[in-house]
Amino acid sequence: MNFLALILCAYLVLVLVQALRFLKKKASTSPSNLPPGPPPLPVIGNLLELGDLPHKSLAKLARTYGPIIKLQLGHVTTIVVSSPAIAREILQTHDAIFSNRTIPDSITALRQDELGLPWLPVSPLWRNLRKICNLHIFSHKKLESDQHIRHKKVQELVGYIKRSLSTGDAIDIGEVAFKTVVNLLSKTMLSEDLADPSDLFVAGTDTTLSTLEWSLSELLHSLEKLSRAQAELNRVIGKGKPIEESEIARMPYLQAIIKETLRMHPPVPLYLPRKSGLEIEIGGFTVPKGAQVLVNVWAIGRDPSIWKDPDVFVPERFLGSEIDVKGQDFELAPFGAGRRICPGLPLALRILHWMLGSLINSFNWELEGGVKPEDMCMDEKFGITLQRAQPLRVIPKPV
Ligand code: HEM
């Protein structure tokens, strides 16, 4: 063995001894009665368990270990919650203890944690920003008063698609709707179009767009649901006529479609990470102080003990049901809950109903390349939001 190899061996032994000392110290200070979970590997812990679709991998682990599990993601102790009852404990009963977030390095690297509302700790600055959102940007009064602006933007989208009817070409719904969604958000928040969107809008844009794309995809995947939605629009609005926001309340099936889409395809499947401010007992287990807490809203939406046929798109399940997405019903809470609930919820819901309603009341749709509804690719891609793996490409036809 040469000198260099000897030095390397000595170094590795030193690292191993230090790692063992660290683990021993950690074990002696770690609380007992931690939630169950798969055994971690040294250094990387359970990172490899996450795979390409972490929400699905974590749902699978929950089936083995239960609704509250502990993972070691590198050096971050992580608790993953997959049941409405435990989500309620975290987001409602102990909201104050879990109201701050763990902040990913990708966010601190761009210094978004210093001013971005989603990452600010609960503080006077955060409270002021939330107050501005609730009173001046997303309040019922404000959203009522500027609906004429959104009306104009949606009609511009309909006009753009109408002009493309003659070509018979397919359009990419995400691409075509992107500008409308960005402008709908910026018109509401800044009273102007935003040619070059800045996160502030990215979070709101990606989540709203992905939900819109999934809702139309699911309707094209089950054409009888599309016909039922169009029949409701025809009855309430009249075929091809523009929709007024106030008329959405008279369309329970359209509302049920958006709820069902958010159940099956929540755009933020693991919420934004919360951090435990104290060591506390949750669901009969100890959650250590400082642990990262993820709520797997996707797993809750697909749990067969809560939903009949959870993988089938059935908006009818919400007709006559009291369940809503506004943070009170933990079996369907795609916008989060408690003090950090999504402040954009009232605007997002208006935009979603209005845009989807307008797209299906003004046009019929065919899949590009003669693809049959039953052959559509419905795969997901995990990213900032849960997107379709393939963009939705469709040919508009006159109604
Ligand atoms: C379908 C649309 C949307 C969904 C499903 C959604 C979902 C969420 C979720 C799950 C959270 C984390 C909640 C928690 O930790 O409990 C969140 C936070 C947030 N959302 Fe949304 N969102 C949507 C649209 C929007 C829009 C349109 C905006 C603004 C224009 C927006 C702005 C925010 C902000 C600023 C936060 C951070 C709030 C805080 O930490 O205090 N979102 N959203």
Short mmCIF file of N, CA and C and ligand atoms in Angstrom, two decimals, residues 91 101 117-120 126 130 133 138 185 189 200-201 203-205 207-208 211 262 266-268 271-274 333-345 347-349 351-352, ligand 1:
data_model
loop_
_atom_site.label_atom_id
_atom_site.label_comp_id
_atom_site.label_asym_id
_atom_site.label_seq_id
_atom_site.Cartn_x
_atom_site.Cartn_y
_atom_site.Cartn_z
N LEU A 91 -52.64 21.01 11.66
CA LEU A 91 -52.98 22.29 11.02
C LEU A 91 -54.04 23.08 11.77
N ARG A 101 -41.99 27.27 8.67
CA ARG A 101 -41.63 26.27 7.65
C ARG A 101 -40.15 25.92 7.73
N LEU A 117 -43.75 35.65 0.85
CA LEU A 117 -44.77 35.32 1.86
C LEU A 117 -44.77 33.85 2.29
N PRO A 118 -44.64 32.90 1.33
CA PRO A 118 -44.71 31.49 1.75
C PRO A 118 -43.60 31.09 2.71
N TRP A 119 -42.46 31.82 2.71
CA TRP A 119 -41.31 31.34 3.48
C TRP A 119 -41.02 32.18 4.72
N LEU A 120 -41.66 33.35 4.81
CA LEU A 120 -41.41 34.20 5.98
C LEU A 120 -41.88 33.50 7.24
N TRP A 126 -44.91 39.17 8.25
CA TRP A 126 -45.79 38.15 7.65
C TRP A 126 -47.26 38.51 7.91
N ARG A 130 -50.14 39.23 5.11
CA ARG A 130 -51.38 38.44 5.06
C ARG A 130 -52.60 39.36 5.16
N CYS A 133 -53.19 40.97 1.90
CA CYS A 133 -53.82 39.99 0.99
C CYS A 133 -55.31 39.87 1.29
N PHE A 138 -57.51 39.85 -2.02
CA PHE A 138 -58.39 38.70 -2.26
C PHE A 138 -59.72 38.81 -1.50
N LEU A 185 -54.18 37.11 -12.71
CA LEU A 185 -53.60 37.30 -11.37
C LEU A 185 -53.03 38.70 -11.24
N MET A 189 -54.00 41.76 -8.74
CA MET A 189 -53.08 42.17 -7.67
C MET A 189 -52.44 43.52 -7.94
N LEU A 200 -43.53 35.98 -7.27
CA LEU A 200 -44.83 36.16 -6.59
C LEU A 200 -45.94 35.42 -7.32
N PHE A 201 -45.87 35.47 -8.68
CA PHE A 201 -46.97 34.90 -9.45
C PHE A 201 -46.77 33.44 -9.81
N ALA A 203 -46.17 30.74 -8.06
CA ALA A 203 -46.96 29.77 -7.27
C ALA A 203 -48.42 29.79 -7.69
N GLY A 204 -48.97 30.99 -7.81
CA GLY A 204 -50.38 31.12 -8.18
C GLY A 204 -50.63 30.65 -9.60
N THR A 205 -49.70 30.93 -10.50
CA THR A 205 -49.90 30.58 -11.91
C THR A 205 -49.82 29.07 -12.12
N THR A 207 -50.08 26.54 -10.03
CA THR A 207 -51.12 25.76 -9.35
C THR A 207 -52.45 25.88 -10.09
N THR A 208 -52.80 27.12 -10.48
CA THR A 208 -54.09 27.32 -11.14
C THR A 208 -54.09 26.67 -12.52
N THR A 211 -54.32 22.85 -12.37
CA THR A 211 -55.68 22.39 -12.04
C THR A 211 -56.60 22.52 -13.25
N LEU A 262 -59.33 18.70 -7.77
CA LEU A 262 -58.39 19.01 -6.69
C LEU A 262 -58.19 17.82 -5.76
N PRO A 266 -54.16 17.29 -6.60
CA PRO A 266 -53.83 18.53 -5.88
C PRO A 266 -52.51 19.07 -6.42
N PRO A 267 -52.48 20.34 -6.87
CA PRO A 267 -51.23 20.83 -7.49
C PRO A 267 -50.06 20.91 -6.52
N VAL A 268 -50.37 21.02 -5.19
CA VAL A 268 -49.28 21.00 -4.19
C VAL A 268 -49.48 19.73 -3.36
N TYR A 271 -48.05 19.89 0.32
CA TYR A 271 -48.05 21.24 0.92
C TYR A 271 -46.63 21.81 0.88
N LEU A 272 -46.50 22.98 1.48
CA LEU A 272 -45.15 23.52 1.69
C LEU A 272 -44.75 23.04 3.08
N PRO A 273 -43.46 22.67 3.27
CA PRO A 273 -43.09 22.02 4.54
C PRO A 273 -43.33 22.90 5.76
N ARG A 274 -43.90 22.31 6.81
CA ARG A 274 -44.05 22.98 8.11
C ARG A 274 -42.91 22.51 9.01
N ALA A 333 -58.37 19.11 1.47
CA ALA A 333 -57.82 20.42 1.83
C ALA A 333 -56.64 20.78 0.92
N PRO A 334 -56.88 20.91 -0.41
CA PRO A 334 -55.77 21.16 -1.33
C PRO A 334 -55.12 22.53 -1.17
N PHE A 335 -55.78 23.45 -0.46
CA PHE A 335 -55.20 24.78 -0.25
C PHE A 335 -54.56 24.90 1.14
N GLY A 336 -54.42 23.78 1.86
CA GLY A 336 -53.90 23.84 3.21
C GLY A 336 -55.00 24.24 4.17
N ALA A 337 -54.58 24.60 5.40
CA ALA A 337 -55.56 24.97 6.43
C ALA A 337 -54.83 25.76 7.51
N GLY A 338 -55.62 26.34 8.42
CA GLY A 338 -55.02 27.07 9.53
C GLY A 338 -54.48 28.42 9.09
N ARG A 339 -53.58 28.99 9.93
CA ARG A 339 -53.16 30.37 9.66
C ARG A 339 -52.34 30.51 8.39
N ARG A 340 -51.76 29.38 7.86
CA ARG A 340 -50.96 29.50 6.64
C ARG A 340 -51.71 29.00 5.41
N ILE A 341 -53.04 28.89 5.54
CA ILE A 341 -53.83 28.46 4.38
C ILE A 341 -53.55 29.39 3.20
N CYS A 342 -53.65 28.85 1.99
CA CYS A 342 -53.35 29.63 0.79
C CYS A 342 -54.21 30.90 0.73
N PRO A 343 -53.58 32.08 0.70
CA PRO A 343 -54.39 33.30 0.65
C PRO A 343 -55.02 33.53 -0.72
N GLY A 344 -54.49 32.84 -1.75
CA GLY A 344 -55.02 33.03 -3.12
C GLY A 344 -56.27 32.20 -3.41
N LEU A 345 -56.72 31.41 -2.41
CA LEU A 345 -57.86 30.49 -2.61
C LEU A 345 -59.10 31.16 -3.26
N LEU A 347 -59.46 33.75 -5.15
CA LEU A 347 -59.23 34.13 -6.56
C LEU A 347 -59.06 32.89 -7.42
N ALA A 348 -58.28 31.91 -6.90
CA ALA A 348 -58.03 30.69 -7.68
C ALA A 348 -59.35 30.00 -8.03
N LEU A 349 -60.27 29.91 -7.06
CA LEU A 349 -61.54 29.22 -7.32
C LEU A 349 -62.36 29.96 -8.37
N ILE A 351 -61.24 31.92 -10.77
CA ILE A 351 -60.60 31.76 -12.09
C ILE A 351 -60.87 30.37 -12.66
N LEU A 352 -60.73 29.34 -11.80
CA LEU A 352 -60.87 27.96 -12.28
C LEU A 352 -62.27 27.70 -12.83
C1 HEM B 1 -55.45 25.78 -7.44
C2 HEM B 1 -54.76 26.79 -6.96
C3 HEM B 1 -53.93 26.79 -5.70
C4 HEM B 1 -53.67 25.77 -4.81
C5 HEM B 1 -54.20 24.35 -4.83
C6 HEM B 1 -52.79 26.32 -3.78
C7 HEM B 1 -52.30 25.59 -2.71
C8 HEM B 1 -51.51 26.12 -1.69
C9 HEM B 1 -51.03 25.37 -0.55
C10 HEM B 1 -51.29 23.89 -0.27
C11 HEM B 1 -50.31 26.23 0.23
C12 HEM B 1 -49.60 25.88 1.57
C13 HEM B 1 -50.64 25.94 2.66
C14 HEM B 1 -50.17 25.45 4.02
O1 HEM B 1 -48.98 25.44 4.33
O2 HEM B 1 -51.06 25.07 4.82
C15 HEM B 1 -50.33 27.53 -0.42
C16 HEM B 1 -49.71 28.64 0.07
C17 HEM B 1 -49.69 29.85 -0.59
N1 HEM B 1 -50.32 30.17 -1.78
FE1 HEM B 1 -51.49 28.95 -2.89
N2 HEM B 1 -52.53 27.63 -4.08
C18 HEM B 1 -53.21 27.96 -5.23
C19 HEM B 1 -53.27 29.20 -5.84
C20 HEM B 1 -52.66 30.34 -5.36
C21 HEM B 1 -52.81 31.66 -5.92
C22 HEM B 1 -53.70 32.02 -7.12
C23 HEM B 1 -52.00 32.49 -5.19
C24 HEM B 1 -51.75 33.97 -5.34
C25 HEM B 1 -51.92 34.65 -6.39
C26 HEM B 1 -51.38 31.69 -4.14
C27 HEM B 1 -50.50 32.18 -3.21
C28 HEM B 1 -50.04 31.47 -2.11
C29 HEM B 1 -49.17 32.04 -1.06
C30 HEM B 1 -48.62 33.46 -1.04
C31 HEM B 1 -48.96 31.02 -0.12
C32 HEM B 1 -48.14 31.09 1.16
C33 HEM B 1 -48.99 31.53 2.33
C34 HEM B 1 -48.23 31.57 3.66
O3 HEM B 1 -47.26 30.82 3.81
O4 HEM B 1 -48.63 32.33 4.54
N3 HEM B 1 -51.80 30.40 -4.29
N4 HEM B 1 -51.06 27.43 -1.59
#
